[in-house]
Short mmCIF file of C-alpha atoms in Angstrom, two decimals:
data_model
loop_
_atom_site.label_atom_id
_atom_site.label_comp_id
_atom_site.label_asym_id
_atom_site.label_seq_id
_atom_site.Cartn_x
_atom_site.Cartn_y
_atom_site.Cartn_z
CA SER A 1 -7.97 -0.43 -3.92
CA ASN A 2 -6.70 -0.48 -7.42
CA ILE A 3 -9.73 -2.29 -7.53
CA ALA A 4 -12.06 0.24 -6.65
CA ALA A 5 -10.16 2.29 -8.86
CA CYS A 6 -10.22 0.55 -11.68
CA ASN A 7 -11.50 1.80 -15.12
CA TRP A 8 -13.92 -1.94 -15.48
CA SER A 9 -13.14 -1.72 -19.41
CA ALA A 10 -9.48 -1.48 -19.63
CA CYS A 11 -9.44 -4.12 -17.01
CA ASP A 12 -8.47 -7.75 -17.78
CA PRO A 13 -10.99 -9.58 -15.94
CA LEU A 14 -8.25 -12.44 -14.73
CA ALA A 15 -6.11 -9.89 -13.52
CA LEU A 16 -8.68 -8.37 -11.43
CA CYS A 17 -10.04 -11.61 -9.73
CA CYS A 18 -5.97 -12.79 -9.10
CA ALA A 19 -6.08 -9.39 -7.22
CA MET A 20 -9.27 -9.96 -5.03
CA VAL A 21 -8.16 -14.06 -4.34
CA LEU A 22 -4.80 -12.42 -3.55
CA SER A 23 -6.09 -10.09 -1.18
CA GLU A 24 -8.59 -11.97 0.10
CA LEU A 25 -5.28 -14.90 1.01
CA PHE A 26 -3.14 -11.73 2.75
CA ARG A 27 -6.10 -10.79 5.04
CA GLU A 28 -6.17 -14.84 6.58
CA TYR A 29 -2.46 -14.48 6.78
CA GLU A 30 -2.84 -11.56 8.22
CA SER A 31 -5.61 -12.59 11.14
CA ASP A 32 -4.13 -15.48 10.97
CA LEU A 33 -1.06 -14.05 11.46
CA ILE A 34 -2.96 -11.08 14.38
CA ARG A 35 -4.53 -13.72 16.50
CA LEU A 36 -1.19 -16.46 16.40
CA LEU A 37 0.52 -12.84 18.38
CA GLY A 38 -1.69 -12.88 20.93
CA CYS A 39 -1.48 -16.25 21.71
CA VAL A 40 1.73 -15.46 22.35
CA ASP A 41 1.12 -13.02 24.39
CA GLU A 42 -0.85 -13.87 26.14
CA LYS A 43 1.17 -17.20 27.46
CA LEU A 44 3.16 -14.30 28.33
CA GLU A 45 1.42 -12.46 30.24
CA GLY A 46 0.26 -15.89 31.83
CA VAL A 47 4.38 -17.10 32.97
CA GLU A 48 4.53 -13.75 34.32
CA ILE A 49 1.63 -13.88 36.70
CA ASP A 50 2.30 -17.63 37.48
CA PRO A 51 6.34 -18.71 36.02
CA GLY A 52 5.23 -22.12 37.24
CA SER A 53 3.99 -22.63 34.27
CA SER A 54 6.49 -21.62 32.02
CA LYS A 55 7.63 -25.26 32.00
CA HIS A 56 4.30 -25.40 29.60
CA SER A 57 3.27 -22.11 28.28
CA LEU A 58 6.75 -21.29 27.06
CA PRO A 59 7.17 -24.11 24.68
CA ASP A 60 3.63 -23.71 23.27
CA ALA A 61 4.80 -19.95 22.90
CA GLU A 62 7.82 -21.06 20.63
CA ARG A 63 5.48 -23.12 18.26
CA GLN A 64 3.10 -20.27 17.52
CA LEU A 65 6.37 -17.94 16.94
CA LYS A 66 7.23 -20.80 14.20
CA GLN A 67 3.19 -20.36 12.92
CA ALA A 68 3.17 -16.32 13.23
CA ASP A 69 6.21 -16.33 11.21
CA GLN A 70 5.05 -18.88 8.42
CA ALA A 71 2.52 -17.30 7.79
CA LEU A 72 3.91 -13.85 7.77
CA ARG A 73 6.25 -15.39 5.30
CA GLN A 74 2.89 -15.99 3.88
CA MET A 75 1.42 -13.22 3.62
CA GLU A 76 4.73 -11.79 2.22
CA ASN A 77 4.33 -14.20 -0.57
CA GLU A 78 1.75 -13.12 -1.40
CA VAL A 79 3.04 -8.97 -1.17
CA ARG A 80 5.73 -9.63 -4.01
CA THR A 81 3.14 -10.81 -6.30
CA LEU A 82 0.51 -7.65 -5.64
CA PRO A 83 0.98 -5.43 -8.10
CA THR A 84 2.85 -2.29 -6.71
CA GLU A 85 0.83 -0.24 -6.21
CA GLU A 86 -1.38 -2.07 -3.72
CA ARG A 87 2.33 -3.50 -2.86
CA THR A 88 3.79 -0.05 -1.45
CA SER A 89 0.47 0.49 0.79
CA VAL A 90 0.75 -2.82 2.35
CA GLU A 91 4.54 -3.86 2.84
CA PRO A 92 4.67 -1.11 5.65
CA ARG A 93 2.25 -3.18 7.90
CA VAL A 94 4.18 -6.64 6.24
CA ARG A 95 7.69 -4.76 8.37
CA GLN A 96 5.91 -4.01 10.81
CA PHE A 97 4.49 -7.64 11.25
CA ARG A 98 7.97 -8.59 11.57
CA ALA A 99 9.61 -6.39 14.29
CA ASP A 100 6.98 -7.32 16.43
CA LEU A 101 7.10 -11.16 15.22
CA GLY A 102 10.92 -10.03 15.90
CA GLN A 103 9.86 -8.44 20.04
CA ARG A 104 8.18 -11.71 20.73
CA ARG A 105 10.71 -13.97 19.66
CA LYS A 106 12.57 -11.43 22.50
CA ALA A 107 10.06 -11.06 24.52
CA VAL A 108 10.18 -15.30 24.92
CA GLU A 109 13.63 -15.88 24.89
CA THR A 110 13.65 -13.46 27.81
CA ALA A 111 10.74 -15.35 29.87
CA LYS A 112 12.64 -19.05 29.19
CA GLN A 113 16.27 -17.33 30.79
CA SER A 114 14.98 -16.01 33.67
CA ALA A 115 12.69 -19.49 33.99
CA ASP A 116 16.36 -21.69 33.25
CA ARG A 117 17.84 -19.18 36.06
CA ALA A 118 14.87 -19.67 38.42
CA SER A 119 14.84 -23.36 37.96
CA LEU A 120 18.80 -23.14 38.19
CA LEU A 121 18.59 -20.83 42.17
CA GLY A 122 15.81 -22.35 43.03
CA ALA A 123 12.42 -21.07 43.73
CA SER A 124 11.85 -17.71 45.91
CA ASN A 125 10.09 -18.93 48.54
CA GLY A 126 12.27 -20.19 50.08
CA ALA A 127 11.81 -23.90 50.21
CA THR A 128 14.59 -24.23 47.79
CA MET A 129 17.65 -22.49 47.27
CA LEU A 130 20.72 -23.15 44.76
CA GLY A 131 18.44 -26.07 42.65
CA ARG A 132 19.06 -28.26 46.31
CA SER A 133 15.60 -28.67 48.29
CA MET A 134 16.04 -27.68 51.77
CA GLN A 135 16.98 -31.17 53.18
CA ASP A 136 19.50 -31.51 50.82
CA ARG A 137 21.37 -27.95 52.46
CA GLU A 138 20.39 -29.73 56.04
CA ARG A 139 22.12 -32.97 55.00
CA MET A 140 24.80 -31.85 53.15
CA MET A 141 25.55 -28.75 56.36
CA GLY A 142 25.36 -31.30 58.80
CA ALA A 143 28.63 -33.80 56.38
CA GLN A 144 30.28 -30.45 56.11
CA GLU A 145 29.75 -30.01 59.99
CA GLN A 146 31.18 -33.94 60.68
CA LEU A 147 33.91 -33.13 57.41
CA GLU A 148 35.18 -30.01 59.91
CA SER A 149 35.13 -32.42 63.13
CA ALA A 150 36.74 -35.32 61.63
CA SER A 151 39.66 -32.70 60.02
CA GLY A 152 40.39 -31.36 63.96
CA ARG A 153 40.63 -34.69 65.22
CA LEU A 154 43.08 -35.21 62.16
CA ASP A 155 45.24 -31.85 63.74
CA GLN A 156 45.34 -33.10 67.63
CA ALA A 157 46.92 -36.39 66.76
CA GLN A 158 49.28 -34.81 64.23
CA ARG A 159 50.00 -32.47 66.37
CA GLN A 160 51.18 -34.99 69.95
CA ALA A 161 52.50 -36.89 67.06
CA PHE A 162 55.11 -34.82 66.94
CA GLU A 163 55.49 -33.94 70.17
#
C-alpha cells in the first residue's frame, strides 16, 4: 500500500488520513458486496434444490443484486478518489466484481424465466398440465366429447334432411 511506502516527513497528514479512511470505506463496501453476492448464490442454489421456493427467493435475490450494485457503485466512487498507485491496484478487483455481478444477474434472470415457464406449463409431478389441473383437463375432455357427439348428431340430421 502507499501508506507503508510513504516517507513520513514528505507526507501530508491530512492526505494520509483520508487515504486510510477511503481504504477502510472501500473494504467495507467490498465486504458488503461479497456478502450480498453470497446471499444471491444461496438463493439460486435454493431454487435449484426446491423450484417451488422461487416465488420468494428470486425477488429477494433481485433485491440483493440491487444492493450489491449500490455497494459496487460506492466502491467505484471510492476508487476514483484514491491516489493513482492505489487506484491501478484496485481497479482490476472492481472490474471482476462488476463481471461477477453481471453473471449473477444473468443467473437470476434465467432462474426467473425457468420458474415462469414451469408456472405456465405446470409442475413436472403430473398434477398439472399446461398450467391446468388434471380436474380441469378431465372436465375439458368431457366437454370436448359432448361437442363431438353433438356435432355428429347434427351431421347425421343434416344428411337425413337432404335425403
